Amino acid sequence: MRIGILGAGRIAKVHARSIAAHPGASVAMIADPCEDAARELAEAHGARHTADPAEVISDPEVDAIIICSPTPLHAEQILAAAKVGKPVLCEKPIAMDTETIDKLFADLEGLDPQVMLGFNRRFDPSFAKVRRLVDGGVIGKVEQVTIISRDPAAPPREYLASSGGIFKDMTIHEFDMARFFLGDIATVFAVGQNLDPELADSGDFDGAIITLTNADGVAATITNSRHCSAGYDQRLEVFGDKATVNADNIRETTVQVSTGEATDAKDPYLDFFLERYDAAYRLELAEFIDAVENKRTPSPSLKDGAAALAIAEAAEKSARTGTPVTL
Ligand SMILES: NC(=O)c1ccc[n+]([C@@H]2O[C@H](COP(=O)([O-])OP(=O)(O)OC[C@H]3O[C@@H](n4cnc5c(N)ncnc54)[C@H](O)[C@@H]3O)[C@@H](O)[C@H]2O)c1
């Protein structure tokens, strides 16, 4: 499969690397208005480059598109690819607001597009195993899900200003993970925190705790922070009436060092998302390619992306008003 990439930034580099490692795919062409970035990434993969994303979408030697541009451009690029019948793997979130997504769904009517959303954590081998244990009945009836996601350090202020806020930018991954285990979410209650003095005037929260429930009363708790002195903290627990299952942080080695000062000292957590979720990005790409080749609807779908954004908007409202929101 000859794949075109829109954008040549951080996540585009990850996808280009995964494509290069996939036996059935190659990077065909990369577009970025910052042409130097496009050229550099394209040269690293023996691909063509352009400053114009429309050229990649229409190129006859590009079979599928991966959208890695800034979020406000995703909807129009999904639509452009759908109009020429090309399958899309689009980075999260689909858009900054649900109105844009509603319009996209209306515009896509009759085009029957093959679109997958880049919720890579579903493909993390540990989280995917937890899901298999749930599906296999090992946990019994799921009652509570606990998700912890803390970044090592806050991104630059310029990034925060255009990020859409913590819920759409960061927690969106956890909202999708909560849906992965709970299905559709019925209620959202969020507490936002402003504890980092460096970000006090950013207008955004730098930490949050969110409780979600589904229609059966199964609850998920999400804990987020933009900073964590211990590193990139990514954990998950699913509690059911038969078992409790945990997916812990991942380290480079399993070596433990014990001295007179400290016992069982281990490597730090894998840091940051490029390293921690490397396997997940590769498996996500493999699922996209397999779905396209076998003409399946890829999962997670555009609808999963829309549902996660609706939860993010509800969380923002809940945190700002101090009241639970029913979806
Ligand atoms: N799934 C994940 O783990 C993950 C991680 C990081 C980012 N993301 C998402 O990926 C997207 C990009 O994030 P990033 O961190 O790579 O950003 P980035 O700023 O590093 O890269 C974005 C690139 O897009 C380019 N660009 C601007 N306009 C464009 C256009 N019209 N067409 C094509 N490219 C254009 C920019 O010049 C820039 O090089 C965002 O939606 C973000 O939320 C997802």
CSV table of C-alpha atoms and ligand atoms in Angstrom, one decimal:
chain,number,residue,atom,x,y,z
A,1,MET,CA,0.0,0.0,0.0
A,2,ARG,CA,1.4,3.4,-1.1
A,3,ILE,CA,0.7,5.8,1.7
A,4,GLY,CA,0.6,9.6,1.6
A,5,ILE,CA,1.1,11.6,4.8
A,6,LEU,CA,-0.4,15.0,5.5
A,7,GLY,CA,1.9,16.8,7.9
A,8,ALA,CA,5.6,16.2,8.7
A,9,GLY,CA,5.6,17.0,12.4
A,10,ARG,CA,6.0,14.8,15.5
A,11,ILE,CA,3.3,12.2,14.9
A,12,ALA,CA,3.9,12.1,11.1
A,13,LYS,CA,7.4,10.9,11.9
A,14,VAL,CA,6.0,8.1,14.1
A,15,HIS,CA,3.7,6.9,11.3
A,16,ALA,CA,6.4,7.2,8.6
A,17,ARG,CA,8.6,4.9,10.8
A,18,SER,CA,5.7,2.4,11.3
A,19,ILE,CA,5.0,2.4,7.5
A,20,ALA,CA,8.7,1.7,6.8
A,21,ALA,CA,8.6,-1.2,9.2
A,22,HIS,CA,5.5,-2.7,7.7
A,23,PRO,CA,6.2,-5.4,5.0
A,24,GLY,CA,3.2,-4.4,2.9
A,25,ALA,CA,3.5,-0.6,2.9
A,26,SER,CA,5.7,2.3,1.8
A,27,VAL,CA,5.7,6.0,2.3
A,28,ALA,CA,4.8,7.4,-1.1
A,29,MET,CA,4.5,11.2,-0.6
A,30,ILE,CA,4.5,13.7,2.2
A,31,ALA,CA,2.8,17.1,2.3
A,32,ASP,CA,3.5,20.0,4.7
A,33,PRO,CA,3.2,23.7,4.0
A,34,CYS,CA,6.5,23.9,5.8
A,35,GLU,CA,8.3,22.4,2.7
A,36,ASP,CA,11.6,21.8,4.5
A,37,ALA,CA,9.9,19.6,7.0
A,38,ALA,CA,8.2,17.7,4.2
A,39,ARG,CA,11.4,17.3,2.3
A,40,GLU,CA,13.4,16.1,5.3
A,41,LEU,CA,10.9,13.4,6.2
A,42,ALA,CA,10.3,12.4,2.6
A,43,GLU,CA,14.1,12.0,2.0
A,44,ALA,CA,14.4,9.8,5.1
A,45,HIS,CA,11.9,7.4,3.5
A,46,GLY,CA,12.7,7.7,-0.2
A,47,ALA,CA,9.4,9.4,-0.8
A,48,ARG,CA,8.2,12.4,-2.8
A,49,HIS,CA,7.2,15.6,-1.1
A,50,THR,CA,5.1,18.7,-1.7
A,51,ALA,CA,3.9,21.8,0.2
A,52,ASP,CA,0.3,21.2,-1.0
A,53,PRO,CA,-1.7,18.5,0.8
A,54,ALA,CA,-4.2,18.5,-2.1
A,55,GLU,CA,-1.5,17.0,-4.4
A,56,VAL,CA,-1.0,14.0,-2.1
A,57,ILE,CA,-4.8,13.4,-1.9
A,58,SER,CA,-5.2,13.4,-5.7
A,59,ASP,CA,-2.0,11.7,-6.6
A,60,PRO,CA,-2.8,8.4,-8.5
A,61,GLU,CA,0.2,6.7,-6.9
A,62,VAL,CA,-1.1,7.3,-3.4
A,63,ASP,CA,-3.5,4.5,-2.2
A,64,ALA,CA,-4.3,5.7,1.3
A,65,ILE,CA,-3.8,8.8,3.5
A,66,ILE,CA,-2.7,9.4,7.0
A,67,ILE,CA,-3.7,12.8,8.4
A,68,CYS,CA,-1.1,14.2,10.8
A,69,SER,CA,-1.8,17.9,10.3
A,70,PRO,CA,-3.1,20.2,13.1
A,71,THR,CA,-6.5,19.3,14.4
A,72,PRO,CA,-8.5,22.2,12.8
A,73,LEU,CA,-7.6,20.8,9.4
A,74,HIS,CA,-8.6,17.2,9.9
A,75,ALA,CA,-12.3,17.4,8.9
A,76,GLU,CA,-11.6,19.1,5.6
A,77,GLN,CA,-8.8,16.7,4.8
A,78,ILE,CA,-11.0,13.6,5.7
A,79,LEU,CA,-13.7,15.0,3.3
A,80,ALA,CA,-11.2,15.7,0.5
A,81,ALA,CA,-9.8,12.1,0.7
A,82,ALA,CA,-13.3,10.6,0.9
A,83,LYS,CA,-14.3,12.5,-2.2
A,84,VAL,CA,-11.6,10.7,-4.2
A,85,GLY,CA,-12.4,7.4,-2.5
A,86,LYS,CA,-9.2,7.1,-0.5
A,87,PRO,CA,-9.1,5.4,2.9
A,88,VAL,CA,-7.9,7.5,5.8
A,89,LEU,CA,-6.2,7.0,9.1
A,90,CYS,CA,-6.8,10.4,10.9
A,91,GLU,CA,-5.0,11.5,14.1
A,92,LYS,CA,-7.1,12.4,17.1
A,93,PRO,CA,-9.2,14.4,17.6
A,94,ILE,CA,-11.4,14.7,14.5
A,95,ALA,CA,-12.0,18.4,15.1
A,96,MET,CA,-12.1,21.0,17.9
A,97,ASP,CA,-15.9,21.0,18.3
A,98,THR,CA,-18.9,18.7,17.7
A,99,GLU,CA,-20.5,21.2,15.2
A,100,THR,CA,-17.6,20.6,12.8
A,101,ILE,CA,-18.0,16.8,13.2
A,102,ASP,CA,-21.8,17.0,12.7
A,103,LYS,CA,-21.1,18.9,9.5
A,104,LEU,CA,-18.5,16.4,8.4
A,105,PHE,CA,-20.9,13.5,8.9
A,106,ALA,CA,-23.5,15.4,6.7
A,107,ASP,CA,-20.9,16.1,4.0
A,108,LEU,CA,-19.8,12.5,4.0
A,109,GLU,CA,-23.3,11.3,3.4
A,110,GLY,CA,-23.3,8.9,0.5
A,111,LEU,CA,-19.5,8.7,0.1
A,112,ASP,CA,-19.2,5.6,2.3
A,113,PRO,CA,-15.6,6.6,3.5
A,114,GLN,CA,-13.2,4.2,5.1
A,115,VAL,CA,-11.9,6.3,8.0
A,116,MET,CA,-10.0,5.1,11.1
A,117,LEU,CA,-9.3,7.3,14.1
A,118,GLY,CA,-5.8,7.3,15.7
A,119,PHE,CA,-6.7,6.2,19.2
A,120,ASN,CA,-3.5,4.2,19.4
A,121,ARG,CA,-3.9,3.1,23.0
A,122,ARG,CA,-6.4,0.5,22.0
A,123,PHE,CA,-3.5,-1.2,20.3
A,124,ASP,CA,-1.1,-1.1,23.2
A,125,PRO,CA,-0.3,-4.8,23.9
A,126,SER,CA,-0.9,-4.5,27.6
A,127,PHE,CA,-4.2,-2.5,27.3
A,128,ALA,CA,-5.4,-4.8,24.5
A,129,LYS,CA,-4.6,-7.9,26.7
A,130,VAL,CA,-6.8,-6.4,29.5
A,131,ARG,CA,-9.6,-6.0,26.9
A,132,ARG,CA,-9.2,-9.6,25.8
A,133,LEU,CA,-9.4,-10.7,29.5
A,134,VAL,CA,-12.6,-8.7,29.8
A,135,ASP,CA,-14.0,-10.3,26.6
A,136,GLY,CA,-12.9,-13.8,27.8
A,137,GLY,CA,-14.9,-13.4,31.1
A,138,VAL,CA,-11.8,-13.6,33.3
A,139,ILE,CA,-12.8,-10.3,35.1
A,140,GLY,CA,-16.5,-11.2,35.3
A,141,LYS,CA,-18.8,-8.3,35.3
A,142,VAL,CA,-16.8,-5.1,35.0
A,143,GLU,CA,-17.7,-2.6,37.8
A,144,GLN,CA,-14.9,0.0,37.9
A,145,VAL,CA,-12.1,1.1,35.5
A,146,THR,CA,-9.3,3.3,36.7
A,147,ILE,CA,-7.1,5.1,34.1
A,148,ILE,CA,-4.0,7.2,35.0
A,149,SER,CA,-2.3,9.3,32.4
A,150,ARG,CA,0.3,11.9,33.4
A,151,ASP,CA,2.7,13.6,31.0
A,152,PRO,CA,6.3,14.1,32.2
A,153,ALA,CA,6.2,17.9,31.6
A,154,ALA,CA,3.7,20.4,30.3
A,155,PRO,CA,4.1,21.3,26.6
A,156,PRO,CA,5.1,24.8,25.5
A,157,ARG,CA,2.6,27.6,26.2
A,158,GLU,CA,2.1,28.2,22.4
A,159,TYR,CA,1.1,24.6,22.1
A,160,LEU,CA,-1.4,24.9,25.0
A,161,ALA,CA,-2.9,28.0,23.5
A,162,SER,CA,-3.9,26.1,20.3
A,163,SER,CA,-4.5,22.7,21.9
A,164,GLY,CA,-8.2,23.0,22.5
A,165,GLY,CA,-7.7,22.4,26.2
A,166,ILE,CA,-6.7,19.4,28.3
A,167,PHE,CA,-9.9,17.4,27.7
A,168,LYS,CA,-9.8,17.6,23.9
A,169,ASP,CA,-6.0,17.4,23.6
A,170,MET,CA,-4.9,15.0,26.3
A,171,THR,CA,-7.9,13.3,28.0
A,172,ILE,CA,-9.4,12.4,24.6
A,173,HIS,CA,-7.2,9.3,24.6
A,174,GLU,CA,-8.5,8.3,28.1
A,175,PHE,CA,-12.1,9.0,27.0
A,176,ASP,CA,-11.6,6.6,24.2
A,177,MET,CA,-10.1,4.0,26.6
A,178,ALA,CA,-13.0,4.4,28.9
A,179,ARG,CA,-15.4,3.7,26.0
A,180,PHE,CA,-13.2,0.7,25.0
A,181,PHE,CA,-14.2,-0.9,28.3
A,182,LEU,CA,-17.6,0.7,29.2
A,183,GLY,CA,-19.1,1.4,25.8
A,184,ASP,CA,-21.3,4.5,25.5
A,185,ILE,CA,-20.9,7.0,28.3
A,186,ALA,CA,-24.0,8.3,30.0
A,187,THR,CA,-22.7,10.8,32.6
A,188,VAL,CA,-19.6,12.9,33.0
A,189,PHE,CA,-18.3,14.7,36.1
A,190,ALA,CA,-15.0,16.5,35.9
A,191,VAL,CA,-12.9,18.4,38.3
A,192,GLY,CA,-10.3,20.6,36.7
A,193,GLN,CA,-7.1,21.8,38.5
A,194,ASN,CA,-4.9,24.8,38.2
A,195,LEU,CA,-2.0,23.9,40.5
A,196,ASP,CA,1.0,24.6,38.3
A,197,PRO,CA,2.1,28.2,38.9
A,198,GLU,CA,3.8,28.3,35.5
A,199,LEU,CA,0.4,27.7,33.8
A,200,ALA,CA,-1.8,29.7,36.2
A,201,ASP,CA,-2.7,32.2,33.4
A,202,SER,CA,-3.0,29.7,30.6
A,203,GLY,CA,-6.8,29.6,30.7
A,204,ASP,CA,-6.5,25.8,30.7
A,205,PHE,CA,-6.5,23.1,33.4
A,206,ASP,CA,-3.2,21.5,34.2
A,207,GLY,CA,-4.7,18.5,35.9
A,208,ALA,CA,-8.1,16.8,36.0
A,209,ILE,CA,-10.0,14.0,37.6
A,210,ILE,CA,-13.0,12.8,35.7
A,211,THR,CA,-15.7,10.2,36.6
A,212,LEU,CA,-17.7,8.6,33.7
A,213,THR,CA,-20.6,6.2,34.0
A,214,ASN,CA,-22.4,4.1,31.4
A,215,ALA,CA,-26.1,3.3,31.4
A,216,ASP,CA,-25.5,0.2,33.6
A,217,GLY,CA,-23.8,2.2,36.3
A,218,VAL,CA,-20.3,0.9,35.5
A,219,ALA,CA,-17.9,3.7,36.3
A,220,ALA,CA,-14.5,4.9,35.0
A,221,THR,CA,-12.2,7.3,36.8
A,222,ILE,CA,-9.6,9.2,34.8
A,223,THR,CA,-6.7,11.0,36.5
A,224,ASN,CA,-4.7,13.4,34.3
A,225,SER,CA,-1.8,15.7,34.9
A,226,ARG,CA,0.3,17.8,32.5
A,227,HIS,CA,3.4,17.1,34.7
A,228,CYS,CA,4.8,14.1,36.6
A,229,SER,CA,8.2,14.1,38.3
A,230,ALA,CA,8.4,10.3,38.0
A,231,GLY,CA,8.0,10.5,34.2
A,232,TYR,CA,5.3,9.4,31.7
A,233,ASP,CA,2.8,7.6,33.9
A,234,GLN,CA,0.4,5.4,32.0
A,235,ARG,CA,-1.6,2.8,34.0
A,236,LEU,CA,-4.9,1.1,33.8
A,237,GLU,CA,-6.9,-1.1,36.2
A,238,VAL,CA,-10.1,-3.0,35.5
A,239,PHE,CA,-12.1,-4.3,38.5
A,240,GLY,CA,-14.8,-6.8,38.2
A,241,ASP,CA,-16.7,-9.3,40.3
A,242,LYS,CA,-14.3,-12.1,39.5
A,243,ALA,CA,-10.9,-10.4,39.2
A,244,THR,CA,-8.9,-7.2,39.2
A,245,VAL,CA,-6.5,-6.7,36.3
A,246,ASN,CA,-3.7,-4.1,36.2
A,247,ALA,CA,-1.6,-2.8,33.3
A,248,ASP,CA,1.5,-1.1,34.8
A,249,ASN,CA,4.0,1.3,33.4
A,250,ILE,CA,6.6,0.0,31.0
A,251,ARG,CA,10.4,0.2,31.6
A,252,GLU,CA,13.3,-0.4,29.2
A,253,THR,CA,14.6,-3.4,31.2
A,254,THR,CA,13.4,-5.5,34.1
A,255,VAL,CA,16.7,-5.0,36.0
A,256,GLN,CA,16.4,-4.2,39.7
A,257,VAL,CA,19.2,-2.7,41.7
A,258,SER,CA,19.4,-3.0,45.5
A,259,THR,CA,21.9,-1.1,47.6
A,260,GLY,CA,22.2,0.1,51.2
A,261,GLU,CA,20.3,3.2,50.2
A,262,ALA,CA,17.5,1.7,48.1
A,263,THR,CA,16.1,-1.7,47.3
A,264,ASP,CA,14.5,-2.9,44.1
A,265,ALA,CA,15.4,0.3,42.1
A,266,LYS,CA,14.2,0.0,38.5
A,267,ASP,CA,14.6,1.8,35.2
A,268,PRO,CA,12.4,4.9,34.9
A,269,TYR,CA,9.1,4.6,32.9
A,270,LEU,CA,9.5,4.7,29.1
A,271,ASP,CA,9.3,8.4,28.2
A,272,PHE,CA,7.5,9.9,26.2
A,273,PHE,CA,4.6,8.8,24.0
A,274,LEU,CA,6.7,8.0,21.0
A,275,GLU,CA,8.7,5.4,23.0
A,276,ARG,CA,5.9,4.2,25.3
A,277,TYR,CA,3.4,3.6,22.6
A,278,ASP,CA,5.8,2.6,19.8
A,279,ALA,CA,4.3,-0.9,19.5
A,280,ALA,CA,0.8,0.5,19.7
A,281,TYR,CA,1.4,2.8,16.7
A,282,ARG,CA,2.8,-0.1,14.6
A,283,LEU,CA,-0.2,-2.3,15.5
A,284,GLU,CA,-2.6,0.5,14.8
A,285,LEU,CA,-1.1,0.9,11.3
A,286,ALA,CA,-1.3,-2.8,10.7
A,287,GLU,CA,-5.0,-2.8,11.6
A,288,PHE,CA,-5.6,0.1,9.2
A,289,ILE,CA,-3.8,-1.6,6.3
A,290,ASP,CA,-5.6,-4.9,7.0
A,291,ALA,CA,-9.0,-3.2,7.2
A,292,VAL,CA,-8.4,-1.4,3.9
A,293,GLU,CA,-7.1,-4.5,2.1
A,294,ASN,CA,-10.0,-6.6,3.3
A,295,LYS,CA,-12.6,-3.8,2.8
A,296,ARG,CA,-13.6,-3.8,6.5
A,297,THR,CA,-14.7,-0.8,8.5
A,298,PRO,CA,-11.6,0.1,10.5
A,299,SER,CA,-11.8,0.4,14.2
A,300,PRO,CA,-11.7,2.8,16.1
A,301,SER,CA,-14.1,4.5,13.7
A,302,LEU,CA,-15.1,8.1,12.9
A,303,LYS,CA,-18.1,7.5,15.3
A,304,ASP,CA,-15.6,6.6,18.1
A,305,GLY,CA,-13.8,9.8,17.4
A,306,ALA,CA,-17.1,11.8,17.6
A,307,ALA,CA,-18.1,10.1,20.8
A,308,ALA,CA,-14.8,10.9,22.5
A,309,LEU,CA,-15.1,14.5,21.5
A,310,ALA,CA,-18.6,14.7,22.8
A,311,ILE,CA,-17.3,13.4,26.2
A,312,ALA,CA,-14.5,16.0,26.1
A,313,GLU,CA,-16.9,18.8,25.6
A,314,ALA,CA,-19.1,17.5,28.4
A,315,ALA,CA,-16.1,17.3,30.7
A,316,GLU,CA,-15.1,20.9,29.9
A,317,LYS,CA,-18.6,22.0,30.8
A,318,SER,CA,-18.7,19.9,33.9
A,319,ALA,CA,-15.3,21.3,35.1
A,320,ARG,CA,-16.3,24.9,34.4
A,321,THR,CA,-19.7,24.6,36.1
A,322,GLY,CA,-19.0,22.1,38.9
A,323,THR,CA,-22.0,20.0,37.9
A,324,PRO,CA,-22.3,16.5,36.3
A,325,VAL,CA,-23.3,16.5,32.6
A,326,THR,CA,-25.6,13.9,31.1
A,327,LEU,CA,-24.9,12.9,27.5
B,1,LIG,N1,-2.1,9.7,18.7
B,1,LIG,C1,-1.1,10.4,19.3
B,1,LIG,O1,-0.5,9.8,20.2
B,1,LIG,C2,-0.8,11.8,18.9
B,1,LIG,C3,0.4,12.3,19.4
B,1,LIG,C4,0.7,13.6,19.0
B,1,LIG,C5,-0.1,14.4,18.2
B,1,LIG,N2,-1.3,13.8,17.8
B,1,LIG,C6,-2.2,14.6,16.9
B,1,LIG,O2,-1.6,14.7,15.6
B,1,LIG,C7,-1.8,16.0,15.1
B,1,LIG,C8,-0.5,16.6,14.8
B,1,LIG,O3,0.2,16.8,16.0
B,1,LIG,P1,1.8,16.9,16.0
B,1,LIG,O4,2.2,16.8,17.4
B,1,LIG,O5,2.4,16.0,15.0
B,1,LIG,O6,1.9,18.4,15.5
B,1,LIG,P2,3.2,19.1,14.9
B,1,LIG,O7,3.0,20.6,15.1
B,1,LIG,O8,4.5,18.5,15.3
B,1,LIG,O9,3.1,18.8,13.3
B,1,LIG,C9,2.0,19.3,12.5
B,1,LIG,C10,2.5,19.5,11.1
B,1,LIG,O10,1.4,19.8,10.3
B,1,LIG,C11,1.9,20.8,9.3
B,1,LIG,N3,0.7,21.4,8.7
B,1,LIG,C12,0.2,22.7,8.9
B,1,LIG,N4,-0.8,22.9,8.0
B,1,LIG,C13,-0.9,21.7,7.2
B,1,LIG,C14,-1.8,21.3,6.2
B,1,LIG,N5,-2.7,22.1,5.7
B,1,LIG,N6,-1.6,20.1,5.6
B,1,LIG,C15,-0.6,19.2,6.1
B,1,LIG,N7,0.2,19.6,7.1
B,1,LIG,C16,0.1,20.8,7.7
B,1,LIG,C17,2.7,21.7,10.2
B,1,LIG,O11,3.5,22.6,9.4
B,1,LIG,C18,3.5,20.8,11.1
B,1,LIG,O12,4.7,20.4,10.5
B,1,LIG,C19,-2.7,16.7,16.1
B,1,LIG,O13,-4.1,16.5,15.7
B,1,LIG,C20,-2.5,16.0,17.4
B,1,LIG,O14,-3.6,16.0,18.3
B,1,LIG,C21,-1.6,12.5,18.1
